[in-house]
């Protein structure tokens, strides 16, 4: 118990006191047994314990400890002070055994004092424990504060670091945004420059092709100037000035093309100069024709005067002169010809027409032996060659560009003498000496027949057929001439040529010359006739504007847009035919108008205005009320084009995406 501990502490304090350290007399040895007995006996309180309680303890209570934490230690040290305990009873005069309480009283007082001390010790212990708790709480609070301060510092530093990081991120994003904008601007600028360069090159290529077409037309017009040489002797005209100026204009255009070949692409100014030269050449040819016409008229009048004199002399023997040719039944208005338009086409056009027909006839004569052969082997070769030439043309469609290329390669291989597969057999034009002539003729005939039948029923079919025909024409020019010969024979309006009715000619023959099909003395219906003519004109209009995309671009088109311009000009220089002219003009312009607009630009629109203002009244004047459909369709089409200032791209035109399929 705690009280027992405190007693031993008290005894220990007494033993350490001065009295406890006293040396005893040797005489005590004589009393060894008594001493041992006393040591062996239970301890007893001294007779002085009461005095100690009465005199010493009160003094210790009057001097409390300076701090609460050292209370227990000082109470112990108070008992250890030797000055508070008398050395011997004889040394303390105030002490007398009689004044102390009895041993029982002293024991009771000591017990009470001990209890009091225990209470104090407990109080001090509790106080020390509470103070220790407060100390721990203050220490813990201090640690919490320090930790909180440290955490706040760290959080503040973290916030500052995050803020700095966000600021750096924002700056980085801003710089990245600026850099991206600059890169985007640079890329846009690069793409813009690339696009400008592409447009410049395309415009340059268009101008270059236009220059080639202009040069071709200038050279063609110059040939017409040279063709007028026979008139010089017959009419006694001096045409040297016209020829000299024509040669100068040809040299001017050729010089422009040579300069552009060295410098890259022609400029708009170069094209304008060439167009002015072409227009001057046209005016020059017109002036020449007018001079020749005047001279011819003067010579005619002179001849008429001479003939009149002769008739006067022999009027009884000479009857009235009957003209050799009369115009077609539908030409003119009320049977009268307009003075400013022609009934016949130009002589040069008719010469060209006749040359093509002669070439076609010579080709027929070249393979006549193969055609009329009775030999079974020759007949088999002829049939195989005809199938090899015509079947691929029948397979032409708008399905895919790759399929079209296969057909083209097969036709080209056949014409080049290479063997091709047809009906499971290998076929080649080298199997017969006349095989190539036969294949060329039948191939050209099939192309025109496709226009007459397939294009007439499906207008979009004109473009794939035309592009293959154009490519074959470019590589094999004789096939192109035969195509024109077949086309002119079946559709004379593609020349343009309005056959005249000659005296003594059978009506059926004249109808066939006009392009009608006559079977058993019955002429085909007008609607079917116009449908076939429309198909062939559409095919022709597609051929002159299309080129085979895999061919050489260095060569000019074998029969390009300049021939389309010539056809349109000659149509407008001749009297219209009821129902026919309006139909063919609409078909031609719907297919080829966009290409002519891009090629001739201002001149094209002048031509359209001429049709609207001058040619429409002539067509309307000869068209009956039941045949106004084609005229109204043409009129609405041209008015819409003039209103929009653009001719639409024809439906079914082959775009670049078609060739990637």
XYZ file of C-alpha atoms in Angstrom:
661
model
C 0.000 0.000 0.000
C 1.176 3.592 -0.359
C 1.282 4.082 3.434
C 3.767 1.279 3.840
C 6.030 2.831 1.249
C 5.871 6.167 3.027
C 6.820 4.518 6.422
C 9.896 2.983 4.982
C 10.811 6.303 3.491
C 10.432 7.869 6.895
C 12.648 5.221 8.495
C 15.182 5.642 5.773
C 15.203 9.349 6.476
C 15.715 8.702 10.157
C 18.577 6.313 9.439
C 20.267 8.915 7.312
C 19.930 11.538 10.033
C 22.718 12.535 12.415
C 21.413 10.226 15.057
C 21.326 7.341 12.720
C 24.953 7.906 11.937
C 26.052 7.909 15.541
C 28.746 5.467 16.547
C 27.949 3.203 19.443
C 30.097 2.180 22.332
C 32.055 -1.056 22.300
C 30.401 -1.961 25.464
C 27.450 -2.873 23.378
C 29.291 -5.884 22.323
C 28.822 -7.209 25.712
C 25.221 -6.902 25.150
C 25.384 -8.749 21.906
C 22.526 -11.003 22.625
C 20.365 -8.115 23.699
C 21.266 -6.204 20.637
C 20.560 -9.131 18.370
C 17.342 -9.664 20.128
C 16.420 -6.090 19.616
C 17.326 -6.498 15.970
C 15.280 -9.619 15.685
C 12.291 -8.098 17.455
C 9.627 -6.103 15.695
C 10.333 -2.369 15.401
C 8.621 -0.097 17.869
C 8.111 3.577 17.970
C 10.507 5.531 20.030
C 9.419 7.414 23.061
C 10.401 10.517 21.159
C 8.000 9.981 18.284
C 5.380 12.058 19.923
C 7.806 14.905 20.349
C 8.751 14.626 16.681
C 5.151 14.772 15.705
C 4.512 17.757 17.908
C 7.642 19.768 17.201
C 9.097 18.758 13.847
C 6.143 18.145 11.622
C 4.434 21.479 12.279
C 7.583 23.229 11.046
C 7.583 21.306 7.808
C 3.954 22.240 7.193
C 4.726 25.916 7.662
C 7.231 25.795 4.750
C 5.287 24.564 1.665
C 7.185 23.718 -1.562
C 7.806 26.444 -4.197
C 6.268 24.531 -7.060
C 3.540 21.978 -7.326
C 5.609 19.536 -9.308
C 8.297 19.226 -6.508
C 5.917 18.949 -3.536
C 6.422 15.285 -2.828
C 10.197 15.423 -3.126
C 10.476 18.384 -0.729
C 8.282 16.748 1.856
C 10.675 13.846 1.816
C 13.724 16.090 2.007
C 12.225 17.921 5.026
C 12.322 14.753 6.998
C 15.938 14.265 5.991
C 17.050 17.569 7.579
C 19.110 16.669 10.672
C 18.496 20.042 12.191
C 14.882 19.323 12.689
C 15.547 16.169 14.661
C 17.249 16.400 18.084
C 20.464 14.429 18.439
C 19.622 13.214 21.891
C 17.096 13.884 24.499
C 19.695 15.466 26.640
C 20.518 18.070 24.079
C 16.964 19.450 23.820
C 16.083 21.299 27.022
C 12.493 21.793 26.075
C 11.959 18.143 25.603
C 10.888 15.979 28.333
C 9.447 12.598 28.209
C 6.739 13.652 30.475
C 5.458 16.271 28.040
C 4.963 13.812 25.199
C 1.920 11.824 24.763
C 1.757 8.257 25.584
C 3.008 5.832 23.015
C -0.574 5.050 21.976
C -1.304 8.725 21.514
C 1.881 9.212 19.596
C 1.017 6.291 17.333
C -2.397 7.708 16.734
C -1.000 11.102 15.913
C 1.604 9.542 13.661
C -1.130 7.580 11.920
C -3.203 10.689 11.405
C -0.196 12.543 10.197
C 0.582 9.698 7.817
C -2.982 9.765 6.509
C -2.779 13.499 6.099
C 0.437 13.107 4.196
C -1.095 10.416 2.013
C -3.988 12.711 1.197
C -1.611 15.474 0.328
C 0.494 13.101 -1.706
C -2.600 11.943 -3.538
C -3.688 15.514 -4.089
C -0.225 16.435 -5.282
C -0.137 13.312 -7.484
C -3.494 14.166 -8.980
C -2.382 17.748 -9.431
C 0.865 16.630 -11.046
C -1.089 14.224 -13.258
C -3.444 17.004 -14.314
C -0.535 19.341 -14.920
C 1.173 16.618 -16.931
C -2.014 16.249 -18.986
C -2.143 20.002 -19.498
C 1.513 19.935 -20.434
C 0.865 17.115 -22.908
C -2.166 18.982 -24.234
C -0.125 22.178 -24.670
C 2.634 20.180 -26.315
C 0.143 18.427 -28.561
C -1.519 21.757 -29.322
C 1.869 23.196 -30.180
C 2.553 20.233 -32.465
C -0.870 20.658 -34.050
C -0.228 24.346 -34.597
C 3.188 23.666 -36.034
C 1.773 20.930 -38.241
C -1.112 23.195 -39.276
C 1.309 26.024 -40.039
C 3.516 23.667 -41.975
C 0.522 22.307 -43.873
C -0.717 25.810 -44.627
C 2.746 26.741 -45.861
C 2.866 23.627 -47.992
C -0.657 24.223 -49.296
C 0.209 27.820 -50.033
C 3.358 26.717 -51.821
C 1.340 24.052 -53.677
C -1.286 26.626 -54.646
C 1.408 28.999 -55.808
C 3.074 26.182 -57.739
C -0.270 25.146 -59.269
C -1.041 28.747 -60.095
C 2.361 29.135 -61.713
C 1.841 25.869 -63.544
C -1.608 26.942 -64.765
C -0.136 30.235 -65.855
C 2.593 28.410 -67.755
C -0.040 26.110 -69.276
C -2.151 29.106 -70.269
C 0.875 30.783 -71.815
C 1.755 27.540 -73.561
C -1.783 27.167 -74.882
C -1.770 30.769 -76.012
C 1.563 30.345 -77.766
C 0.435 27.027 -79.240
C -2.771 28.693 -80.440
C -0.810 31.534 -82.012
C 1.597 29.028 -83.562
C -1.291 26.930 -84.875
C -2.913 30.039 -86.310
C 0.354 30.961 -87.991
C 0.788 27.414 -89.273
C -2.817 27.366 -90.480
C -2.368 30.720 -92.162
C 0.866 29.520 -93.713
C -0.823 26.317 -94.920
C -3.783 28.263 -96.252
C -1.417 30.634 -97.991
C 0.467 27.679 -99.452
C -2.745 26.013 -100.590
C -3.922 29.321 -101.997
C -0.682 29.695 -103.929
C -0.924 26.089 -105.133
C -4.544 26.665 -106.192
C -3.610 29.930 -107.902
C -0.777 28.173 -109.689
C -3.104 25.331 -110.684
C -5.711 27.792 -111.948
C -3.009 29.719 -113.757
C -1.775 26.553 -115.404
C -5.306 25.449 -116.275
C -6.112 28.864 -117.693
C -2.820 28.781 -119.546
C -3.591 25.331 -120.936
C -7.076 26.470 -121.953
C -5.579 29.523 -123.649
C -2.942 27.340 -125.300
C -5.579 24.950 -126.649
C -7.579 27.960 -127.745
C -4.512 29.325 -129.518
C -4.020 25.995 -131.277
C -7.657 26.047 -132.374
C -7.290 29.674 -133.499
C -4.164 28.813 -135.447
C -5.910 25.859 -137.049
C -8.829 28.040 -138.111
C -6.511 30.783 -139.339
C -4.596 28.258 -141.441
C -7.870 26.833 -142.731
C -9.089 30.312 -143.693
C -5.755 31.001 -145.345
C -6.209 27.840 -147.400
C -9.557 29.229 -148.511
C -7.749 32.390 -149.550
C -5.370 30.262 -151.603
C -8.313 28.296 -153.014
C -9.615 31.508 -154.575
C -6.581 31.622 -156.878
C -8.498 30.211 -159.901
C -10.898 33.152 -159.692
C -8.037 35.533 -160.262
C -7.492 34.405 -163.819
C -11.135 33.755 -164.590
C -12.368 37.080 -163.212
C -9.161 39.048 -163.804
C -8.881 40.105 -160.167
C -5.758 41.109 -158.255
C -5.908 39.049 -155.038
C -2.268 39.401 -154.021
C -3.093 41.892 -151.234
C -5.486 39.421 -149.632
C -2.954 36.598 -149.806
C -0.153 38.775 -148.442
C -2.235 39.901 -145.479
C -3.404 36.341 -144.867
C 0.192 35.128 -144.717
C 1.057 37.953 -142.324
C -1.786 36.972 -139.998
C -0.703 33.317 -140.086
C 2.829 34.372 -139.200
C 1.533 36.559 -136.371
C -0.411 33.708 -134.770
C 2.484 31.289 -135.262
C 4.853 33.770 -133.618
C 2.566 34.060 -130.592
C 2.487 30.276 -130.196
C 6.279 30.007 -130.536
C 6.744 32.713 -127.898
C 4.367 31.036 -125.500
C 6.145 27.692 -125.999
C 9.346 29.325 -124.794
C 7.813 31.329 -121.923
C 5.350 28.759 -120.590
C 1.687 29.580 -121.116
C 0.055 32.330 -123.159
C -1.398 35.361 -121.451
C -4.834 36.828 -121.943
C -3.250 39.524 -124.084
C -1.696 36.879 -126.357
C -5.077 35.237 -126.763
C -6.723 38.586 -127.453
C -4.138 39.369 -130.158
C -4.690 35.940 -131.736
C -8.476 36.400 -131.641
C -8.141 39.783 -133.320
C -5.948 38.176 -135.960
C -8.535 35.446 -136.498
C -11.331 37.999 -136.746
C -9.288 39.998 -139.223
C -8.688 36.816 -141.207
C -12.439 36.151 -141.245
C -13.109 39.710 -142.355
C -10.400 39.343 -144.957
C -11.986 36.184 -146.321
C -15.408 37.840 -146.267
C -14.047 40.805 -148.178
C -12.408 38.467 -150.656
C -15.635 36.565 -151.145
C -17.497 39.819 -151.621
C -14.965 40.918 -154.231
C -15.279 37.587 -155.991
C -19.075 37.747 -155.741
C -19.080 41.235 -157.240
C -16.776 40.115 -159.998
C -18.905 37.025 -160.614
C -22.041 39.151 -160.683
C -20.452 41.526 -163.137
C -19.274 38.645 -165.281
C -22.709 37.035 -165.025
C -24.387 40.199 -166.175
C -21.939 40.465 -168.999
C -22.564 36.877 -169.966
C -26.312 37.439 -169.699
C -26.053 40.396 -172.006
C -24.119 38.315 -174.485
C -26.589 35.468 -174.107
C -29.497 37.854 -174.458
C -28.120 39.096 -177.696
C -27.719 35.558 -178.914
C -31.251 34.689 -177.860
C -32.571 37.663 -179.668
C -30.864 36.395 -182.751
C -32.142 32.858 -182.417
C -35.280 33.199 -180.295
C -37.248 31.024 -182.623
C -34.837 28.153 -182.065
C -33.987 28.570 -178.308
C -36.621 27.943 -175.626
C -36.591 29.414 -172.111
C -33.748 28.184 -169.900
C -34.738 25.674 -167.246
C -32.667 25.721 -164.057
C -30.719 22.527 -163.429
C -31.437 22.466 -159.711
C -34.323 23.627 -157.600
C -34.254 24.160 -153.874
C -35.633 21.694 -151.406
C -39.414 21.867 -150.994
C -39.258 23.267 -147.480
C -36.626 25.947 -148.099
C -37.419 29.591 -148.081
C -40.511 31.483 -147.076
C -43.449 31.200 -149.475
C -41.181 29.841 -152.195
C -38.985 32.975 -152.176
C -35.364 32.903 -151.051
C -34.056 35.533 -148.676
C -31.394 37.606 -150.306
C -29.007 37.638 -147.305
C -28.992 33.848 -146.714
C -27.753 31.050 -148.938
C -29.554 28.019 -150.226
C -26.410 26.013 -150.859
C -23.389 25.542 -148.654
C -19.974 26.920 -149.496
C -18.023 25.326 -152.307
C -15.134 24.459 -149.951
C -17.516 22.580 -147.676
C -18.947 20.654 -150.583
C -15.428 19.804 -151.768
C -14.605 18.483 -148.311
C -17.864 16.510 -148.298
C -17.118 14.992 -151.691
C -13.539 14.099 -150.712
C -14.817 12.152 -147.694
C -17.366 10.309 -149.807
C -14.703 9.440 -152.379
C -12.422 8.130 -149.625
C -15.258 5.992 -148.308
C -15.961 4.595 -151.765
C -12.275 3.777 -152.282
C -12.212 1.962 -148.964
C -15.211 -0.149 -150.050
C -13.440 -1.019 -153.296
C -10.330 -1.968 -151.328
C -12.076 -4.822 -149.500
C -14.559 -5.682 -152.267
C -12.835 -9.007 -152.893
C -13.198 -10.027 -149.263
C -16.857 -9.017 -149.252
C -17.764 -10.890 -152.434
C -15.616 -13.935 -151.801
C -17.376 -17.313 -151.950
C -14.638 -19.070 -150.020
C -15.887 -20.379 -146.679
C -12.593 -19.541 -144.948
C -12.731 -15.967 -146.248
C -16.362 -15.693 -145.152
C -15.430 -16.923 -141.698
C -12.591 -14.406 -141.439
C -14.939 -11.642 -142.596
C -17.538 -12.536 -139.956
C -14.912 -12.765 -137.210
C -13.443 -9.396 -138.158
C -16.879 -7.777 -138.294
C -17.739 -9.119 -134.828
C -14.381 -8.043 -133.432
C -14.984 -4.508 -134.768
C -18.645 -4.056 -133.873
C -19.173 -5.969 -130.607
C -16.821 -3.771 -128.493
C -18.577 -0.634 -129.771
C -21.917 -2.139 -128.739
C -20.518 -2.702 -125.227
C -19.645 0.967 -124.653
C -21.559 2.358 -121.682
C -21.267 4.718 -118.712
C -20.692 1.940 -116.189
C -17.019 2.624 -115.378
C -13.973 4.294 -116.873
C -11.883 1.137 -116.441
C -14.375 -0.839 -118.542
C -14.274 1.842 -121.223
C -10.473 1.662 -121.299
C -10.588 -2.097 -121.838
C -12.898 -1.608 -124.824
C -10.670 1.116 -126.253
C -7.527 -1.002 -125.861
C -9.232 -3.922 -127.596
C -10.285 -1.775 -130.584
C -6.853 -0.154 -130.781
C -5.127 -3.554 -130.668
C -7.357 -4.828 -133.477
C -6.568 -1.819 -135.684
C -2.858 -2.125 -134.852
C -2.690 -5.685 -136.192
C -2.520 -7.411 -132.822
C -4.626 -10.529 -132.216
C -7.725 -10.074 -130.045
C -10.160 -12.560 -128.571
C -13.651 -12.683 -130.052
C -16.122 -15.499 -129.535
C -13.436 -17.687 -127.996
C -11.156 -17.339 -131.059
C -8.147 -15.190 -131.784
C -8.829 -12.622 -134.528
C -6.402 -10.338 -136.349
C -6.587 -8.060 -139.398
C -3.416 -9.733 -140.665
C -5.423 -12.873 -141.509
C -6.438 -11.225 -144.790
C -4.712 -8.504 -146.852
C -7.962 -6.558 -146.995
C -8.769 -7.123 -143.317
C -7.652 -3.678 -142.089
C -9.730 -1.771 -144.682
C -12.755 -3.903 -143.850
C -12.385 -3.405 -140.072
C -11.881 0.358 -140.419
C -14.994 0.737 -142.563
C -17.190 -1.467 -140.359
C -15.910 0.200 -137.174
C -16.728 3.695 -138.478
C -20.124 2.476 -139.669
C -20.855 0.995 -136.229
C -19.942 4.234 -134.409
C -22.408 6.197 -136.554
C -25.060 3.503 -136.129
C -24.677 3.763 -132.347
C -25.431 7.471 -132.645
C -28.390 6.750 -134.885
C -29.880 4.161 -132.520
C -28.361 4.196 -129.012
C -27.798 7.948 -128.628
C -31.166 8.689 -130.236
C -32.849 6.702 -127.437
C -30.456 7.558 -124.577
C -28.864 10.974 -124.964
C -26.280 10.369 -122.190
C -24.742 7.532 -124.238
C -23.262 10.103 -126.635
C -20.312 10.895 -124.343
C -18.749 7.440 -123.752
C -19.213 6.537 -127.430
C -17.767 9.889 -128.529
C -14.706 9.730 -126.269
C -13.770 6.276 -127.595
C -14.392 7.399 -131.180
C -12.285 10.518 -130.601
C -9.407 8.460 -129.172
C -9.499 5.979 -132.066
C -9.731 8.897 -134.505
C -6.592 10.449 -133.011
C -4.570 7.227 -133.318
C -6.104 6.064 -136.607
C -7.073 9.153 -138.690
C -8.540 7.100 -141.543
C -11.214 5.764 -139.166
C -12.151 9.364 -138.361
C -12.554 10.237 -142.039
C -14.755 7.185 -142.525
C -16.855 8.184 -139.477
C -17.449 11.599 -141.069
C -18.281 10.009 -144.426
C -20.870 7.677 -142.863
C -22.264 10.517 -140.738
C -22.605 12.890 -143.720
C -24.263 10.214 -145.822
C -26.825 9.255 -143.160
C -27.294 12.790 -141.777
C -26.472 15.412 -144.433
C -27.310 18.149 -141.924
C -24.079 17.318 -140.072
C -22.106 18.762 -143.055
C -24.319 20.965 -143.058
C -25.737 20.113 -146.465
C -29.300 20.615 -147.677
C -29.588 18.396 -150.760
C -31.340 20.056 -153.668
C -34.073 18.363 -155.643
C -32.887 17.835 -159.175
C -35.112 17.572 -162.163
C -35.849 13.996 -163.119
C -34.859 12.666 -159.671
C -37.129 10.053 -158.153
C -38.892 11.194 -155.014
C -37.644 8.193 -153.032
C -34.043 8.931 -153.977
C -34.456 12.538 -152.914
C -35.979 11.448 -149.620
C -33.011 9.162 -148.998
C -30.662 12.061 -149.761
C -32.467 14.063 -147.091
C -31.765 11.266 -144.611
C -35.154 9.541 -144.537
C -35.440 5.775 -144.455
C -37.622 4.517 -147.304
C -38.901 0.951 -147.305
C -41.390 -0.404 -149.805
C -41.913 3.106 -151.168
C -42.942 4.286 -147.689
C -41.053 7.062 -146.028
C -40.529 6.851 -142.263
C -42.503 9.030 -139.873
C -41.209 12.522 -139.187
C -40.807 11.880 -135.440
C -38.608 8.837 -136.013
C -36.600 10.735 -138.637
C -35.939 13.656 -136.262
C -35.033 11.234 -133.473
C -32.342 9.566 -135.617
C -30.971 12.885 -136.867
C -30.894 14.153 -133.292
C -28.885 11.123 -132.118
C -26.252 11.549 -134.838
C -25.923 15.321 -134.305
C -25.516 14.746 -130.560
C -22.788 12.175 -131.208
C -21.011 14.616 -133.550
C -21.305 17.454 -130.999
C -19.805 15.181 -128.320
C -16.915 14.009 -130.528
C -15.657 17.498 -131.372
C -15.320 18.484 -127.692
C -13.969 15.250 -126.137
C -10.494 13.737 -126.197
C -9.314 10.350 -125.005
C -7.880 11.092 -121.514
C -5.000 8.607 -121.849
C -3.756 9.936 -125.170
C -0.979 12.396 -125.969
C -1.831 15.983 -125.080
C 0.844 17.351 -127.369
C -1.321 16.767 -130.439
C -4.359 18.867 -131.241
C -7.823 17.378 -131.493
C -8.200 15.666 -134.881
C -11.623 17.252 -135.363
C -12.036 19.875 -132.631
C -14.348 22.686 -131.630
C -13.387 24.850 -134.592
C -15.378 22.444 -136.771
C -18.325 22.877 -134.412
C -18.049 26.653 -134.800
C -17.863 26.228 -138.591
C -20.946 23.998 -138.565
C -22.916 26.481 -136.464
C -21.877 29.428 -138.642
C -22.817 27.655 -141.869
C -26.171 26.577 -140.465
C -26.951 30.226 -139.680
C -25.795 31.283 -143.156
C -28.335 29.017 -144.854
C -32.082 29.145 -144.991
C -33.704 27.099 -142.190
C -35.725 23.953 -142.760
C -39.050 23.567 -141.045
C -38.826 21.433 -137.883
C -35.356 20.119 -138.798
C -33.187 23.190 -138.191
C -34.717 24.025 -134.777
C -34.369 20.416 -133.603
C -30.735 20.051 -134.675
C -29.742 23.474 -133.313
C -31.170 22.574 -129.914
C -29.437 19.156 -129.845
C -26.112 20.611 -130.947
C -26.111 23.532 -128.470
C -27.341 21.425 -125.550
C -24.410 19.017 -126.007
C -21.691 21.353 -127.252
C -22.845 24.810 -126.137
C -20.914 24.793 -122.854
C -17.645 23.871 -124.598
C -18.182 26.504 -127.322
C -18.963 29.116 -124.659
C -15.671 28.420 -122.864
C -13.726 28.345 -126.122
C -15.097 31.408 -127.928
C -16.585 33.407 -125.015
C -17.779 36.817 -126.334
C -18.000 35.626 -129.931
C -20.206 32.756 -128.828
C -22.670 35.059 -127.094
C -22.760 37.252 -130.181
C -23.705 34.155 -132.149
C -26.480 33.305 -129.658
C -27.865 36.849 -129.872
C -27.790 36.568 -133.659
C -29.835 33.366 -133.457
C -32.343 34.977 -131.117
C -32.751 38.261 -132.953
C -32.308 37.327 -136.631
C -32.650 33.571 -137.052
C -35.617 32.892 -134.781
C -38.000 34.984 -136.941
C -36.895 33.043 -140.039
C -37.512 29.678 -138.352
C -40.843 30.833 -136.982
C -41.935 32.104 -140.366
C -41.560 28.702 -142.054
C -42.849 26.600 -139.122
C -46.469 25.523 -139.089
C -48.547 25.585 -135.916
C -48.288 21.807 -135.538
C -44.487 21.868 -135.662
C -43.813 24.637 -133.122
C -42.647 22.230 -130.372
C -39.013 22.064 -131.468
C -38.878 25.830 -132.084
C -40.328 26.647 -128.630
C -37.902 24.250 -126.970
C -34.917 25.896 -128.694
C -36.186 29.379 -127.883
C -36.704 28.638 -124.175
C -33.276 27.006 -123.927
C -31.424 29.972 -125.439
C -33.427 32.537 -123.442
C -32.554 30.712 -120.221
C -28.877 30.627 -121.230
C -28.892 34.349 -121.982
C -30.636 35.086 -118.706
C -28.123 33.090 -116.663
C -25.196 34.080 -118.927
C -24.107 30.462 -118.970
C -24.766 27.311 -120.946
C -25.197 24.367 -118.554
C -22.909 21.344 -118.667
C -24.761 18.621 -120.606
C -26.272 15.772 -118.650
C -24.110 12.654 -118.729
C -20.835 14.530 -119.315
C -17.881 12.370 -118.250
C -16.245 13.855 -115.150
C -12.847 13.003 -113.653
C -14.484 10.730 -111.078
C -15.811 8.523 -113.914
C -12.264 7.646 -114.977
C -11.321 6.667 -111.403
C -14.077 4.046 -111.269
